[in-house]
């Protein structure tokens, strides 16, 4: 299974910050990987499903928040590589 960091082509600090923010909002839960505690597993919560669902608008908002602070040029390079 690919790491979120590898899949999104973002640095670990950015991923951690976003996951912590979503966790503080009750939208994501985190736990250590029982097979390798160097990794953290993140899951969407029932609160996420109840309040957001998963549609195009939610996806757009997620990507917008995820890419906040990343220049357009960096985004183009990222998406060209994927």
Short mmCIF file of N, CA and C in Angstrom, two decimals:
data_model
loop_
_atom_site.label_atom_id
_atom_site.label_comp_id
_atom_site.label_asym_id
_atom_site.label_seq_id
_atom_site.Cartn_x
_atom_site.Cartn_y
_atom_site.Cartn_z
N UNK A 1 0.84 -1.17 0.00
CA UNK A 1 0.00 0.00 0.00
C UNK A 1 0.89 1.24 0.00
N UNK A 2 0.66 2.16 -0.93
CA UNK A 2 1.52 3.36 -0.98
C UNK A 2 1.22 4.28 0.20
N UNK A 3 2.25 4.94 0.66
CA UNK A 3 2.09 5.94 1.70
C UNK A 3 1.38 7.15 1.12
N UNK A 4 0.58 7.80 1.94
CA UNK A 4 -0.13 9.00 1.49
C UNK A 4 0.87 10.03 0.97
N UNK A 5 1.99 10.14 1.65
CA UNK A 5 3.03 11.08 1.23
C UNK A 5 3.50 10.79 -0.19
N UNK A 6 3.69 9.53 -0.51
CA UNK A 6 4.15 9.15 -1.85
C UNK A 6 3.04 9.36 -2.87
N UNK A 7 1.84 9.02 -2.50
CA UNK A 7 0.70 9.14 -3.41
C UNK A 7 0.44 10.59 -3.78
N UNK A 8 0.51 11.48 -2.78
CA UNK A 8 0.22 12.89 -3.02
C UNK A 8 1.44 13.71 -3.43
N UNK A 9 2.61 13.09 -3.33
CA UNK A 9 3.87 13.76 -3.67
C UNK A 9 4.07 15.03 -2.84
N UNK A 10 3.77 14.92 -1.54
CA UNK A 10 3.96 16.03 -0.60
C UNK A 10 4.90 15.58 0.50
N UNK A 11 5.54 16.55 1.14
CA UNK A 11 6.46 16.18 2.21
C UNK A 11 5.68 15.74 3.44
N UNK A 12 6.36 14.97 4.29
CA UNK A 12 5.73 14.41 5.47
C UNK A 12 5.18 15.45 6.43
N UNK A 13 5.86 16.57 6.57
CA UNK A 13 5.40 17.62 7.49
C UNK A 13 4.05 18.18 7.04
N UNK A 14 3.86 18.34 5.75
CA UNK A 14 2.60 18.86 5.23
C UNK A 14 1.48 17.86 5.49
N UNK A 15 1.73 16.60 5.23
CA UNK A 15 0.73 15.56 5.47
C UNK A 15 0.37 15.52 6.95
N UNK A 16 1.38 15.53 7.81
CA UNK A 16 1.14 15.48 9.26
C UNK A 16 0.30 16.66 9.72
N UNK A 17 0.63 17.85 9.25
CA UNK A 17 -0.12 19.05 9.64
C UNK A 17 -1.58 18.93 9.23
N UNK A 18 -1.84 18.48 8.01
CA UNK A 18 -3.21 18.36 7.54
C UNK A 18 -3.99 17.28 8.29
N UNK A 19 -3.35 16.15 8.52
CA UNK A 19 -4.04 15.07 9.22
C UNK A 19 -4.35 15.50 10.65
N UNK A 20 -3.41 16.18 11.31
CA UNK A 20 -3.66 16.67 12.67
C UNK A 20 -4.81 17.68 12.68
N UNK A 21 -4.86 18.53 11.69
CA UNK A 21 -5.94 19.51 11.61
C UNK A 21 -7.28 18.81 11.44
N UNK A 22 -7.35 17.85 10.52
CA UNK A 22 -8.58 17.09 10.31
C UNK A 22 -8.95 16.31 11.57
N UNK A 23 -7.95 15.79 12.28
CA UNK A 23 -8.21 15.06 13.52
C UNK A 23 -8.81 15.99 14.58
N UNK A 24 -8.26 17.19 14.70
CA UNK A 24 -8.78 18.14 15.69
C UNK A 24 -10.22 18.55 15.38
N UNK A 25 -10.60 18.46 14.12
CA UNK A 25 -11.97 18.76 13.70
C UNK A 25 -12.88 17.54 13.81
N UNK A 26 -12.31 16.41 14.23
CA UNK A 26 -13.10 15.18 14.39
C UNK A 26 -13.39 14.47 13.09
N UNK A 27 -12.68 14.81 12.04
CA UNK A 27 -12.96 14.24 10.72
C UNK A 27 -12.09 13.03 10.39
N UNK A 28 -10.97 12.91 11.10
CA UNK A 28 -10.00 11.84 10.86
C UNK A 28 -9.58 11.27 12.20
N UNK A 29 -9.35 9.97 12.25
CA UNK A 29 -8.76 9.37 13.44
C UNK A 29 -7.41 8.79 13.05
N UNK A 30 -6.48 8.80 14.01
CA UNK A 30 -5.14 8.29 13.75
C UNK A 30 -4.80 7.21 14.78
N UNK A 31 -3.98 6.25 14.36
CA UNK A 31 -3.45 5.24 15.27
C UNK A 31 -2.16 4.71 14.68
N UNK A 32 -1.31 4.18 15.55
CA UNK A 32 -0.07 3.60 15.07
C UNK A 32 -0.38 2.31 14.31
N UNK A 33 0.40 2.05 13.28
CA UNK A 33 0.28 0.81 12.53
C UNK A 33 0.72 -0.33 13.45
N UNK A 34 -0.15 -1.30 13.75
CA UNK A 34 0.24 -2.37 14.66
C UNK A 34 1.36 -3.25 14.13
N UNK A 35 1.57 -3.25 12.81
CA UNK A 35 2.63 -4.06 12.21
C UNK A 35 3.96 -3.32 12.17
N UNK A 36 3.92 -2.01 12.22
CA UNK A 36 5.15 -1.21 12.17
C UNK A 36 4.85 0.16 12.75
N UNK A 37 5.21 0.35 14.02
CA UNK A 37 4.82 1.58 14.71
C UNK A 37 5.56 2.84 14.22
N UNK A 38 6.36 2.70 13.19
CA UNK A 38 6.95 3.89 12.58
C UNK A 38 5.93 4.63 11.72
N UNK A 39 4.83 3.95 11.41
CA UNK A 39 3.81 4.51 10.54
C UNK A 39 2.55 4.82 11.33
N UNK A 40 1.83 5.83 10.87
CA UNK A 40 0.54 6.18 11.46
C UNK A 40 -0.54 5.91 10.42
N UNK A 41 -1.59 5.24 10.86
CA UNK A 41 -2.73 4.97 9.99
C UNK A 41 -3.80 6.02 10.25
N UNK A 42 -4.35 6.57 9.21
CA UNK A 42 -5.40 7.59 9.34
C UNK A 42 -6.65 7.07 8.63
N UNK A 43 -7.79 7.32 9.27
CA UNK A 43 -9.07 6.90 8.70
C UNK A 43 -10.07 8.03 8.81
N UNK A 44 -10.96 8.11 7.83
CA UNK A 44 -12.06 9.07 7.91
C UNK A 44 -13.03 8.58 8.97
N UNK A 45 -13.56 9.49 9.77
CA UNK A 45 -14.49 9.13 10.83
C UNK A 45 -15.93 9.15 10.33
N UNK A 46 -16.83 8.65 11.19
CA UNK A 46 -18.25 8.73 10.88
C UNK A 46 -18.69 10.19 10.78
N UNK A 47 -18.05 11.05 11.59
CA UNK A 47 -18.37 12.48 11.54
C UNK A 47 -18.08 13.05 10.16
N UNK A 48 -17.01 12.60 9.54
CA UNK A 48 -16.68 13.05 8.18
C UNK A 48 -17.81 12.64 7.24
N UNK A 49 -18.18 11.38 7.30
CA UNK A 49 -19.22 10.87 6.40
C UNK A 49 -20.54 11.58 6.62
N UNK A 50 -20.90 11.78 7.89
CA UNK A 50 -22.18 12.40 8.21
C UNK A 50 -22.23 13.87 7.80
N UNK A 51 -21.11 14.57 7.97
CA UNK A 51 -21.14 16.01 7.71
C UNK A 51 -20.68 16.38 6.31
N UNK A 52 -19.89 15.53 5.69
CA UNK A 52 -19.32 15.91 4.39
C UNK A 52 -19.73 14.99 3.25
N UNK A 53 -19.85 13.73 3.49
CA UNK A 53 -20.02 12.81 2.37
C UNK A 53 -18.76 12.85 1.53
N UNK A 54 -18.79 12.26 0.39
CA UNK A 54 -17.63 12.33 -0.49
C UNK A 54 -18.15 12.61 -1.89
N UNK A 55 -18.18 13.87 -2.23
CA UNK A 55 -18.64 14.26 -3.55
C UNK A 55 -17.60 15.19 -4.17
N UNK A 56 -17.89 15.67 -5.33
CA UNK A 56 -16.92 16.51 -6.04
C UNK A 56 -16.56 17.77 -5.27
N UNK A 57 -17.54 18.40 -4.63
CA UNK A 57 -17.27 19.63 -3.89
C UNK A 57 -16.37 19.37 -2.68
N UNK A 58 -16.63 18.30 -1.97
CA UNK A 58 -15.78 17.96 -0.82
C UNK A 58 -14.37 17.64 -1.30
N UNK A 59 -14.27 16.92 -2.40
CA UNK A 59 -12.96 16.60 -2.95
C UNK A 59 -12.22 17.87 -3.34
N UNK A 60 -12.91 18.80 -3.98
CA UNK A 60 -12.30 20.06 -4.37
C UNK A 60 -11.81 20.82 -3.14
N UNK A 61 -12.63 20.87 -2.09
CA UNK A 61 -12.24 21.56 -0.86
C UNK A 61 -11.02 20.89 -0.22
N UNK A 62 -11.01 19.56 -0.22
CA UNK A 62 -9.89 18.82 0.36
C UNK A 62 -8.60 19.14 -0.40
N UNK A 63 -8.67 19.06 -1.72
CA UNK A 63 -7.47 19.33 -2.53
C UNK A 63 -7.02 20.77 -2.35
N UNK A 64 -7.96 21.70 -2.28
CA UNK A 64 -7.61 23.11 -2.08
C UNK A 64 -6.86 23.29 -0.76
N UNK A 65 -7.37 22.69 0.30
CA UNK A 65 -6.70 22.78 1.60
C UNK A 65 -5.35 22.08 1.57
N UNK A 66 -5.29 20.95 0.90
CA UNK A 66 -4.06 20.17 0.84
C UNK A 66 -2.96 20.93 0.12
N UNK A 67 -3.33 21.65 -0.93
CA UNK A 67 -2.34 22.34 -1.76
C UNK A 67 -2.11 23.79 -1.34
N UNK A 68 -2.77 24.23 -0.27
CA UNK A 68 -2.59 25.59 0.22
C UNK A 68 -1.12 25.85 0.52
N UNK A 69 -0.58 26.91 -0.03
CA UNK A 69 0.82 27.26 0.21
C UNK A 69 1.79 26.67 -0.81
N UNK A 70 1.29 25.83 -1.70
CA UNK A 70 2.13 25.24 -2.75
C UNK A 70 1.90 26.05 -4.02
N UNK A 71 2.96 26.56 -4.59
CA UNK A 71 2.82 27.43 -5.76
C UNK A 71 2.20 26.69 -6.94
N UNK A 72 1.61 27.44 -7.86
CA UNK A 72 1.03 26.84 -9.06
C UNK A 72 2.08 26.06 -9.85
N UNK A 73 3.29 26.61 -9.91
CA UNK A 73 4.37 25.91 -10.64
C UNK A 73 4.67 24.57 -9.98
N UNK A 74 4.76 24.55 -8.65
CA UNK A 74 5.01 23.29 -7.94
C UNK A 74 3.87 22.30 -8.15
N UNK A 75 2.64 22.81 -8.17
CA UNK A 75 1.50 21.94 -8.40
C UNK A 75 1.55 21.33 -9.81
N UNK A 76 1.90 22.15 -10.80
CA UNK A 76 1.98 21.64 -12.17
C UNK A 76 3.04 20.57 -12.28
N UNK A 77 4.18 20.77 -11.64
CA UNK A 77 5.24 19.77 -11.66
C UNK A 77 4.77 18.49 -10.97
N UNK A 78 4.08 18.64 -9.85
CA UNK A 78 3.57 17.49 -9.10
C UNK A 78 2.60 16.67 -9.95
N UNK A 79 1.63 17.34 -10.55
CA UNK A 79 0.62 16.62 -11.30
C UNK A 79 1.16 16.09 -12.62
N UNK A 80 2.18 16.71 -13.16
CA UNK A 80 2.80 16.20 -14.39
C UNK A 80 3.54 14.90 -14.12
N UNK A 81 4.03 14.73 -12.88
CA UNK A 81 4.78 13.53 -12.51
C UNK A 81 3.89 12.38 -12.14
N UNK A 82 2.61 12.64 -11.87
CA UNK A 82 1.75 11.55 -11.41
C UNK A 82 1.04 10.85 -12.54
#
